[in-house]
Structures are given as C-alpha cells and as structure tokens.
Coordinates of C-alpha atoms in Angstrom, one line a residue:
M1343 CA -19.0 -12.5 -28.2
S1344 CA -17.6 -14.8 -30.5
K1345 CA -14.0 -16.5 -29.8
G1346 CA -13.4 -15.3 -33.0
R1347 CA -13.5 -12.4 -31.6
K1348 CA -11.3 -12.6 -28.2
R1349 CA -8.7 -14.3 -30.6
M1350 CA -8.6 -10.7 -32.3
T1351 CA -8.3 -9.0 -29.7
I1352 CA -5.6 -11.2 -28.3
D1353 CA -2.9 -12.2 -30.2
A1354 CA -3.5 -8.9 -33.6
P1355 CA 0.6 -7.6 -33.1
A1356 CA 0.5 -4.9 -31.6
D1357 CA 2.4 -1.3 -33.3
T1358 CA 6.0 -2.4 -31.9
P1359 CA 7.1 -5.4 -31.1
L1360 CA 8.3 -7.0 -27.6
P1361 CA 12.0 -7.5 -27.7
A1362 CA 13.2 -11.0 -28.1
A1363 CA 13.2 -12.7 -23.7
S1364 CA 16.9 -12.6 -24.1
A1365 CA 16.9 -8.8 -24.7
N1366 CA 14.4 -8.1 -21.3
R1367 CA 17.1 -7.0 -18.8
L1368 CA 15.3 -7.7 -16.3
L1369 CA 15.5 -11.6 -17.6
T1370 CA 19.2 -11.2 -17.3
A1371 CA 20.8 -8.7 -15.7
P1372 CA 22.6 -8.8 -11.7
I1373 CA 19.7 -9.2 -9.9
L1374 CA 20.4 -7.2 -6.5
P1375 CA 21.5 -3.6 -8.9
T1376 CA 18.6 -4.6 -11.3
L1377 CA 16.4 -4.4 -7.7
I1378 CA 18.7 -1.2 -6.8
R1379 CA 17.9 0.4 -9.6
L1380 CA 14.1 -0.2 -9.6
A1381 CA 13.6 -0.1 -6.2
I1382 CA 15.5 3.8 -5.9
P1383 CA 12.3 5.7 -7.9
N1384 CA 9.9 4.0 -5.3
V1385 CA 12.1 5.2 -2.3
I1386 CA 12.0 8.9 -3.7
A1387 CA 8.6 8.2 -3.8
M1388 CA 7.3 6.7 -0.5
V1389 CA 9.8 8.9 1.1
G1390 CA 7.3 12.2 -0.4
T1391 CA 4.7 9.9 0.8
A1392 CA 6.8 9.8 4.6
V1393 CA 7.0 13.2 4.3
V1394 CA 3.0 14.0 3.8
A1395 CA 2.4 11.9 6.8
V1396 CA 4.7 13.8 8.5
A1397 CA 3.1 17.4 7.4
E1398 CA -0.1 16.0 7.8
T1399 CA 0.4 14.4 11.3
S1400 CA 2.0 18.5 12.5
Y1401 CA -0.8 20.7 10.5
I1402 CA -3.1 18.2 12.9
G1403 CA -1.4 18.4 16.2
R1404 CA -1.7 21.6 15.5
L1405 CA -4.8 21.5 15.3
G1406 CA -5.0 20.2 19.6
T1407 CA -5.6 16.8 21.0
E1408 CA -8.8 15.9 20.1
P1409 CA -8.2 15.4 15.8
L1410 CA -4.7 13.6 16.6
A1411 CA -6.3 10.9 18.4
A1412 CA -9.4 11.1 16.0
I1413 CA -6.2 10.2 13.0
A1414 CA -6.1 7.2 15.1
L1415 CA -9.4 6.6 13.6
V1416 CA -9.8 6.5 10.2
F1417 CA -6.2 6.3 9.7
P1418 CA -5.9 2.6 9.5
F1419 CA -8.9 3.3 6.9
A1420 CA -6.9 5.2 4.6
M1421 CA -4.0 2.8 4.4
L1422 CA -6.5 0.4 3.9
T1423 CA -7.3 2.1 0.5
Q1424 CA -3.6 2.6 -0.4
M1425 CA -2.7 -0.4 0.7
M1426 CA -5.4 -2.7 -1.4
S1427 CA -5.2 -0.7 -4.2
A1428 CA -1.3 -0.2 -4.4
G1429 CA 0.0 -3.2 -3.1
A1430 CA -2.5 -5.6 -3.5
M1431 CA -5.0 -5.0 -6.5
G1432 CA -1.5 -3.7 -7.5
G1433 CA -0.1 -6.1 -7.0
G1434 CA -1.7 -8.8 -9.0
V1435 CA -2.3 -6.2 -12.1
S1436 CA 1.0 -5.9 -12.0
S1437 CA 1.9 -9.4 -12.0
A1438 CA -0.4 -10.2 -14.7
V1439 CA 0.9 -7.6 -17.1
S1440 CA 4.6 -8.5 -16.2
R1441 CA 4.6 -12.2 -16.7
A1442 CA 1.9 -11.4 -20.0
L1443 CA 5.5 -8.9 -20.7
G1444 CA 8.0 -12.6 -19.7
A1445 CA 6.0 -14.2 -22.0
G1446 CA 6.9 -11.7 -25.1
D1447 CA 2.7 -11.3 -25.7
R1448 CA 2.8 -7.3 -24.9
T1449 CA -1.2 -7.0 -26.9
R1450 CA -2.3 -9.5 -24.1
A1451 CA -0.4 -6.6 -21.3
E1452 CA -2.8 -3.3 -23.0
V1453 CA -5.9 -5.4 -23.0
L1454 CA -4.5 -6.2 -19.3
A1455 CA -4.6 -2.0 -18.3
L1456 CA -7.9 -1.6 -19.7
H1457 CA -9.3 -4.7 -17.2
A1458 CA -7.6 -3.0 -14.3
I1459 CA -9.0 0.3 -14.7
I1460 CA -12.0 -1.1 -14.4
I1461 CA -11.1 -2.9 -11.4
G1462 CA -9.8 0.4 -9.8
V1463 CA -13.1 2.0 -10.7
C1464 CA -15.0 -0.7 -9.0
G1465 CA -12.8 -0.9 -6.3
G1466 CA -12.6 3.2 -5.0
L1467 CA -16.9 2.9 -5.5
V1468 CA -16.7 0.8 -3.2
F1469 CA -14.7 2.3 -0.5
T1470 CA -16.4 4.9 -1.2
L1471 CA -19.7 3.6 -0.1
I1472 CA -18.8 1.8 2.6
M1473 CA -16.7 4.5 4.1
L1474 CA -19.7 7.2 3.2
V1475 CA -22.5 5.1 4.6
F1476 CA -20.8 3.2 7.9
G1477 CA -17.3 5.4 8.4
R1478 CA -19.5 6.9 11.8
S1479 CA -20.5 3.2 13.2
L1480 CA -16.7 2.0 12.6
Y1481 CA -15.6 4.5 14.3
S1482 CA -17.9 4.8 17.1
L1483 CA -16.8 1.0 17.4
L1484 CA -13.7 2.1 17.9
G1485 CA -13.5 3.7 20.5
G1486 CA -14.2 7.0 19.0
R1487 CA -17.0 10.2 21.2
G1488 CA -17.4 12.9 21.6
E1489 CA -15.2 15.4 19.5
V1490 CA -12.6 12.9 18.8
L1491 CA -15.5 11.5 17.2
E1492 CA -16.8 14.9 15.5
Q1493 CA -13.5 15.0 14.0
A1494 CA -12.7 11.1 12.5
C1495 CA -16.0 12.1 10.8
S1496 CA -15.3 15.4 9.3
Y1497 CA -11.7 14.1 7.7
S1498 CA -13.4 11.0 6.7
V1499 CA -16.0 12.6 4.8
V1500 CA -14.0 14.8 2.4
L1501 CA -11.1 11.3 2.4
F1502 CA -13.1 8.8 1.0
S1503 CA -15.0 10.9 -2.1
G1504 CA -12.0 11.1 -3.8
A1505 CA -10.9 7.1 -3.1
V1506 CA -11.9 6.6 -6.9
S1507 CA -9.0 8.4 -7.9
I1508 CA -6.5 6.9 -4.8
W1509 CA -7.3 3.8 -6.6
L1510 CA -6.8 4.9 -10.1
V1511 CA -3.5 6.6 -9.7
N1512 CA -2.1 3.3 -7.9
T1513 CA -3.9 1.2 -10.4
L1514 CA -2.6 3.1 -13.2
A1515 CA 1.1 3.5 -11.8
S1516 CA 1.1 -0.7 -11.5
V1517 CA 0.4 -1.4 -15.0
L1518 CA 3.3 1.5 -16.1
R1519 CA 5.3 -1.3 -13.0
G1520 CA 4.5 -4.0 -14.5
T1521 CA 6.5 -3.0 -17.8
G1522 CA 9.7 -2.0 -15.1
D1523 CA 8.3 1.0 -15.7
M1524 CA 9.1 2.9 -12.6
I1525 CA 10.5 6.3 -12.3
L1526 CA 7.1 7.9 -14.3
P1527 CA 4.5 6.3 -11.1
A1528 CA 6.9 7.6 -8.6
A1529 CA 8.0 11.1 -10.3
T1530 CA 3.7 11.2 -10.1
L1531 CA 3.6 10.7 -6.4
L1532 CA 6.1 12.5 -5.8
G1533 CA 4.1 15.5 -7.7
V1534 CA 0.4 14.2 -6.1
A1535 CA 2.2 15.0 -1.9
A1536 CA 3.7 17.5 -2.5
L1537 CA 0.4 19.1 -4.1
Q1538 CA -1.6 17.2 -0.7
I1539 CA 1.3 19.3 2.1
V1540 CA 0.2 22.9 0.2
I1541 CA -3.8 22.4 0.0
G1542 CA -3.9 20.0 2.7
G1543 CA -1.5 22.6 5.3
T1544 CA -3.4 25.5 2.9
F1545 CA -6.9 25.3 3.8
G1546 CA -6.8 23.1 7.3
L1547 CA -5.1 25.8 9.1
G1548 CA -6.0 28.3 7.4
L1549 CA -3.2 29.9 5.9
F1550 CA -2.7 32.8 2.9
G1551 CA -5.8 34.5 4.5
L1552 CA -8.1 31.3 3.7
P1553 CA -10.4 29.6 6.1
R1554 CA -8.9 27.2 8.8
L1555 CA -10.8 24.2 7.7
G1556 CA -9.3 21.6 10.1
M1557 CA -10.1 18.7 9.7
A1558 CA -12.0 18.3 6.1
G1559 CA -9.2 21.1 4.9
V1560 CA -6.1 18.9 5.1
A1561 CA -7.7 15.9 4.0
S1562 CA -8.9 17.9 0.8
G1563 CA -5.2 18.0 0.8
Q1564 CA -5.3 14.1 -0.9
L1565 CA -8.5 14.5 -2.9
I1566 CA -7.7 16.9 -4.1
A1567 CA -3.9 15.7 -5.1
F1568 CA -5.2 12.2 -6.6
S1569 CA -7.6 13.5 -8.5
L1570 CA -4.7 15.2 -10.9
G1571 CA -2.9 12.4 -10.4
A1572 CA -5.5 10.1 -12.0
V1573 CA -6.7 12.9 -14.6
F1574 CA -2.4 12.6 -15.6
L1575 CA -1.7 9.3 -15.8
L1576 CA -5.7 8.0 -17.6
L1577 CA -4.1 11.1 -20.1
Y1578 CA -0.4 9.9 -20.3
M1579 CA -1.3 5.8 -21.5
A1580 CA -3.7 7.1 -23.7
S1581 CA -1.2 9.5 -25.2
G1582 CA 1.2 6.0 -26.7
R1583 CA 4.0 7.3 -25.1
G1584 CA 5.0 4.4 -22.6
R1585 CA 5.1 1.4 -22.9
L1586 CA 2.1 -0.3 -23.0
R1587 CA -0.6 2.2 -24.8
L1588 CA -4.5 2.5 -23.7
R1589 CA -6.4 1.4 -26.9
V1590 CA -10.0 1.8 -26.2
K1591 CA -11.2 1.3 -29.5
S1592 CA -10.6 -1.6 -29.9
F1593 CA -11.3 -2.5 -26.0
A1594 CA -14.1 -6.1 -25.5
F1595 CA -14.8 -7.4 -21.9
Q1596 CA -13.0 -10.4 -21.4
R1597 CA -13.6 -12.6 -18.6
V1598 CA -9.3 -14.3 -19.0
M1599 CA -7.6 -10.8 -18.2
F1600 CA -10.1 -10.2 -14.8
I1601 CA -9.3 -13.9 -13.7
D1602 CA -5.3 -13.2 -14.0
I1603 CA -5.3 -10.2 -12.4
L1604 CA -8.0 -11.2 -9.4
K1605 CA -6.4 -14.1 -8.6
V1606 CA -3.6 -12.8 -7.2
G1607 CA -5.1 -9.7 -6.4
A1608 CA -8.1 -10.6 -4.5
M1609 CA -6.6 -13.2 -2.3
A1610 CA -3.8 -10.3 -1.6
C1611 CA -6.2 -7.9 -0.5
L1612 CA -6.8 -10.3 2.4
A1613 CA -3.6 -8.9 3.6
P1614 CA -4.1 -6.4 4.2
L1615 CA -7.6 -6.3 5.1
Q1616 CA -6.2 -8.2 8.4
S1617 CA -2.8 -5.9 8.8
V1618 CA -5.5 -3.0 8.7
L1619 CA -7.9 -5.5 11.6
T1620 CA -5.0 -6.6 13.9
I1621 CA -4.8 -2.4 14.5
L1622 CA -7.9 -2.1 14.7
I1623 CA -8.6 -4.3 16.7
F1624 CA -5.7 -3.5 19.0
T1625 CA -7.0 0.6 18.8
K1626 CA -9.9 -1.0 20.2
I1627 CA -8.2 -2.3 23.4
L1628 CA -5.8 1.3 23.7
A1629 CA -8.8 3.2 23.4
T1630 CA -9.9 2.1 26.7
F1631 CA -7.1 3.3 28.5
G1632 CA -7.2 6.7 27.8
T1633 CA -6.7 10.3 24.9
A1634 CA -3.5 10.3 25.4
T1635 CA -2.7 6.7 25.5
L1636 CA -5.0 6.2 22.1
A1637 CA -3.2 9.2 21.0
G1638 CA 0.5 8.4 21.9
Y1639 CA 0.3 4.5 19.5
G1640 CA -1.9 6.6 17.0
I1641 CA 2.3 7.9 16.3
G1642 CA 3.9 4.8 16.7
S1643 CA 1.4 2.6 14.4
R1644 CA 1.3 5.6 11.6
L1645 CA 5.4 5.4 11.4
E1646 CA 4.5 1.5 11.1
F1647 CA 2.4 1.2 8.2
L1648 CA 4.9 3.9 6.6
L1649 CA 7.4 1.2 7.2
I1650 CA 5.4 -0.4 4.9
P1651 CA 5.8 1.8 1.8
I1652 CA 9.5 1.3 1.9
A1653 CA 8.6 -2.6 1.9
F1654 CA 7.0 -1.4 -0.7
A1655 CA 9.6 0.1 -2.4
F1656 CA 11.7 -3.3 -2.7
G1657 CA 8.7 -5.2 -3.2
V1658 CA 6.9 -4.0 -5.8
A1659 CA 10.5 -3.5 -7.6
S1660 CA 10.6 -7.0 -7.6
I1661 CA 7.0 -8.3 -9.6
P1662 CA 8.1 -7.8 -12.8
M1663 CA 11.6 -9.1 -11.8
V1664 CA 9.7 -11.7 -10.5
G1665 CA 6.8 -12.1 -12.8
M1666 CA 8.4 -11.9 -16.1
A1667 CA 11.7 -14.6 -14.8
V1668 CA 7.8 -16.4 -14.1
G1669 CA 6.3 -16.2 -16.8
A1670 CA 9.7 -16.7 -19.1
G1671 CA 9.6 -19.8 -16.9
M1672 CA 12.9 -18.5 -15.6
I1673 CA 11.6 -20.2 -11.7
A1674 CA 15.4 -20.4 -9.6
R1675 CA 16.3 -16.7 -11.0
A1676 CA 13.3 -15.4 -9.7
R1677 CA 13.5 -17.5 -5.9
R1678 CA 16.4 -15.1 -6.6
V1679 CA 14.7 -11.8 -6.5
A1680 CA 12.3 -12.5 -4.1
W1681 CA 15.0 -13.5 -1.5
T1682 CA 17.3 -11.0 -2.3
A1683 CA 14.3 -8.0 -2.1
G1684 CA 13.6 -9.6 1.4
A1685 CA 16.5 -8.7 2.9
V1686 CA 17.4 -6.2 1.6
S1687 CA 13.7 -4.4 2.7
A1688 CA 14.4 -6.2 6.5
L1689 CA 17.6 -4.4 6.8
I1690 CA 16.9 -1.2 5.9
I1691 CA 13.4 -1.1 7.8
G1692 CA 15.1 -3.3 10.5
L1693 CA 17.8 -0.5 11.4
V1694 CA 14.9 2.8 11.4
G1695 CA 13.4 0.1 14.4
V1696 CA 16.3 -0.6 16.4
A1697 CA 17.0 2.9 15.8
L1698 CA 13.6 4.3 17.4
A1699 CA 13.7 1.7 19.9
I1700 CA 17.4 2.9 20.7
Q1701 CA 16.1 7.0 20.7
P1702 CA 11.5 7.4 20.6
S1703 CA 11.9 11.0 20.6
L1704 CA 13.5 11.3 17.0
W1705 CA 10.2 10.7 15.7
V1706 CA 8.2 10.8 18.6
S1707 CA 8.9 15.4 19.3
L1708 CA 7.9 15.8 16.1
F1709 CA 4.6 15.1 16.3
T1710 CA 3.7 16.5 19.9
S1711 CA 5.3 17.8 23.1
D1712 CA 2.0 16.2 25.7
P1713 CA 4.3 14.2 28.3
A1714 CA 1.8 11.6 28.4
V1715 CA 1.0 11.1 24.5
A1716 CA 4.7 11.0 24.4
A1717 CA 5.6 8.0 27.4
A1718 CA 3.3 6.1 25.5
A1719 CA 4.7 6.4 22.1
H1720 CA 8.0 6.1 23.5
S1721 CA 6.6 2.8 25.3
Y1722 CA 5.5 1.7 22.0
F1723 CA 9.1 2.1 20.2
G1724 CA 10.7 0.7 22.7
W1725 CA 8.7 -2.6 23.0
A1726 CA 7.9 -3.2 19.3
G1727 CA 11.0 -1.7 17.0
P1728 CA 13.0 -5.1 17.3
G1729 CA 10.0 -7.1 15.9
F1730 CA 10.5 -4.1 12.6
A1731 CA 13.1 -6.0 10.2
F1732 CA 10.8 -9.0 10.1
F1733 CA 7.5 -7.0 9.4
G1734 CA 9.3 -5.2 6.5
L1735 CA 10.7 -9.0 5.9
G1736 CA 7.0 -10.2 6.1
V1737 CA 5.6 -7.3 3.4
T1738 CA 8.3 -7.7 0.8
L1739 CA 8.1 -11.0 0.3
Y1740 CA 4.1 -11.0 -0.1
F1741 CA 5.0 -8.7 -3.0
A1742 CA 7.5 -10.5 -4.6
S1743 CA 4.8 -13.3 -4.0
Q1744 CA 2.4 -12.2 -5.6
G1745 CA 4.7 -11.5 -9.3
A1746 CA 4.4 -16.1 -9.1
A1747 CA 0.6 -15.8 -8.6
K1748 CA 1.2 -17.4 -5.0
V1749 CA 0.0 -15.3 -2.5
G1750 CA -1.8 -18.1 0.2
G1751 CA 1.5 -18.8 1.7
P1752 CA 1.6 -14.8 2.7
V1753 CA -1.7 -14.8 3.1
L1754 CA -1.8 -17.5 5.7
A1755 CA 0.7 -15.9 8.1
A1756 CA -0.9 -12.2 8.2
T1757 CA -3.5 -14.9 10.0
A1758 CA -1.1 -15.9 12.3
R1759 CA -0.6 -12.4 12.8
L1760 CA -4.4 -11.4 13.2
L1761 CA -5.0 -14.1 15.7
L1762 CA -2.3 -13.7 17.5
V1763 CA -2.9 -9.9 18.6
A1764 CA -7.0 -10.5 18.7
V1765 CA -6.4 -13.1 21.3
G1766 CA -3.8 -12.5 23.2
G1767 CA -4.7 -8.8 23.1
T1768 CA -7.6 -10.1 25.0
A1769 CA -6.1 -12.4 27.2
L1770 CA -3.9 -9.8 28.3
V1771 CA -6.3 -6.7 28.5
A1772 CA -8.2 -9.1 30.8
A1773 CA -5.1 -10.0 33.3
D1774 CA -5.2 -6.3 33.4
A1775 CA -1.9 -6.0 31.9
P1776 CA -0.6 -2.5 31.3
A1777 CA -0.3 -0.7 28.0
S1778 CA 3.7 -1.8 27.6
A1779 CA 2.2 -5.7 27.6
L1780 CA 0.3 -4.9 25.0
F1781 CA 3.6 -3.5 22.7
A1782 CA 5.2 -5.9 23.5
L1783 CA 3.1 -8.7 21.4
V1784 CA 3.1 -6.1 18.6
G1785 CA 6.3 -6.6 18.1
A1786 CA 6.0 -10.6 19.0
A1787 CA 3.7 -10.7 16.6
M1788 CA 5.4 -8.9 13.7
V1789 CA 8.6 -12.0 14.6
V1790 CA 5.8 -14.5 13.6
Y1791 CA 4.5 -12.4 10.7
G1792 CA 8.0 -12.4 8.9
L1793 CA 9.2 -16.4 9.6
G1794 CA 6.1 -17.3 8.7
T1795 CA 5.4 -15.6 5.4
A1796 CA 9.2 -16.5 4.6
G1797 CA 8.8 -20.2 5.1
A1798 CA 5.7 -20.4 2.9
I1799 CA 7.4 -19.1 0.2
R1800 CA 10.6 -21.7 0.8
M1801 CA 7.7 -24.4 0.5
T1802 CA 5.8 -23.1 -1.7
R1803 CA 6.2 -24.4 -5.9
W1804 CA 6.8 -21.5 -8.1
V1805 CA 6.1 -22.5 -11.9
K1806 CA 5.3 -20.5 -15.1

C-alpha cells in the first residue's frame, strides 16, 4: 500500500468537523461532576450485570451443589473473557480513540474503530479455540472431578462458542465510550442482561413447559443475548448515527493503528490474566478442602469479580477524560481525573466490603442454605471484605492509566498480588493452615495491589 493512500485515509476531512478542544466539555467541565455523569450509565449497566450474576447463580443453585461447585471452576475463565475484551483491550480501544479526538483528529478515530473490530473478532476466536479444545483439561487441573467436571464442561462449551459476540459487544462499546458516549453502551448492556436472565432461566430450569437443559441452558442465555447485542451495535455504528462512523468502503489496513491500540490493550491484558490466575491458583488450593468450601468460595469470589464492574464504571468514565486531556497536552488535569476516580471507587467498594464483613448473610443467603457452604462464604467475607476498598482503588487507577497509555506500573502491581497469593497460599497449605488463613491472605493481597497501583501511577511521568 502506498504512503499516499495511508495519508489520504488518515487526513481526509470528516463529514462533520470535531469541535475545538476548548469546546470539548470533557476537557473543560468540572472533574467530579463530569465523572459522576459519565459513570452513572455504567453503574446502571453494571447493576444489570450484577443482577445477571445473581440470577444465574440462583438458577445454578437450584440445579444442585455440583453445578454450584462447577460454576466456581468456569467463572474465572468467563470473567477473563469479559475483563480482557471490555476492560483491558477495550480500555486500549477507548484510550486510542479518545487521544485521537483530544488531538482534534476525528478521521483517525474512525479508522481506529475499524481496526478495533478486527482485534475484537480475533480475540473472541482465540478464546473459543482455547476453551473448546483445552477447557476440560483446565477444569481438571483446578480440581474438577466426576459430576462437577461434567457440569462445568456442559456450561463452558455453550458459553465459549459465543466468545466472538462477547468481544464484539465490548469492543464496540469501548469505541463509543472513547468518544464520551456512555449512554448507548450502557443501554445495550442492560438489554443484553435482560435477555440473558430471561433466556438463561427459561432454558436452564425448563420454564414455560420447555425442556430443562441445566447448565447448558443457563449458558445459552449469554450466547444468544450477546450475539443480538453485537448485531445491534454494528448496525448502529454503520448507520452513522453515532459520534463516529464505520467507513467500511474506504477502509485500509494500517499497522500504526493496530500499534496504537495494542501498545495499551495488549499489555493491559496481562492484568486481568494475572487477576484470574490469582483466582485459579486459589481455587486449586481450596479444592483440596472439599466441595462445600469450594462452593462457598465460589459465592464469595463471584462478588469479588462483580466489584470489578463497579470499579469499571468509574474507571471507563475516566478513560476518555484522561485520554482527551493527554491528547490535548493537559497532563495536570489528566492526573486529577485519575485520582478523583480512584478515590470515589475505593469509597464505594470499601463500603460494600465492610458491610459484608459485618453481615455476610446479605449476599450468601441469596445462593445457598447449606450450612457448610454458608460457613465457608461467611469466613471469606469476614477476612477479605476489609481489603475491598484497596481492590477498587487499584482497578480504577488501572483504567485511568490506560487513558494515558501508561499501564506498566498497574500491571506490575497485579503481578505482586499474584505472587503473594501463589507463594503465601502454598506456604499456608504446607503449614496445614485452615481456610480462614487463606481468606485473610486474599484480603492482604488486595491491599498490596491497591497501594502498589497508586504508587506506580504517582511515580510514572505522563506525557502527550
């Protein structure tokens, strides 16, 4: 491809000119009110995600203890798909788009959107291939045996057959968020959540006279709902009604566009990978304590994963604000946005952690009445709950650092958390420690992660 062709693709004027930087509200509006305004749609969408998690766990709990233990094996991989596509690579997409817009280059942002879609499709295909080929082996390594393993595989095969749809929804939503549009992505995710609840419950439990498909039926809700969501967002952006338009006819592959996204997204993917690996190592250790302890931890870790979307709501709200400020050379404002978002997230998630440390039955009673399972879950919240505030701080600052294209420090903080759990957990098991000691280790690792991320951002120089 000629250099002239590349220049024409990047520099050609758009149909509608981008407002000057001084007219861009994300660069001039008060930080805290703007963050809250951008975060509210995401909070609402994440409430929908939380409701889905509660509904699915409730459905699975009705299917029996083995399915409940099975979901503890699959859930880390399911959340890894979401975290990589929405938070890690999605953050890279939002960062690249917002930095282009902050510099006043709308056409570049539109070209970036098309390259992001290609990355999303490839990411989904990779997850489908890995989980369909190696899923059973992975669940066996985590301690899955007998009926628990079979139930895990039944859920996994259906779920990961639709990984491309999950990646596409989250990629397109990230493009829109990079422009400052939080409402349409949130509305789409709410619609997907509603469909997932209805379809998963109907097929999983055999409602309205339909066959009871069990775990495969519950997973089908996510498969169908995200497929419909992906089609909707593609049609919307192709129609030109959004702030950016997908200009497919004039599209040309440009290596620099992939680099702009992947220099943030690829490295950022290490953080959720480390986070899930932390959970997998811990799950493997706890599997030796029996099914009841594993199921109880599954209930507790499910909430831990659900706290990520709460931090996500404020984190992704900070990405376009930080990215546009960096693109416009307003570094001091970018840093103020990051610290404000982190503080708000830590406060909210910290309150959740303290509340559940004091009264864990508020969450646990939603999923089980088994005394042994409930006791394990109560112990988890009692020891790990106080660390949730630091977890929220770390996750939100990780997103803010994506807006500045400086994710190395937060990734290293996630590495420290992983090493603490792996080494400390192994040592505690060797010392024949009780499960409560391992749960206390989880809380300590959250503190290390939050303070490590904050320290890394404090010492990292942000530049345009």
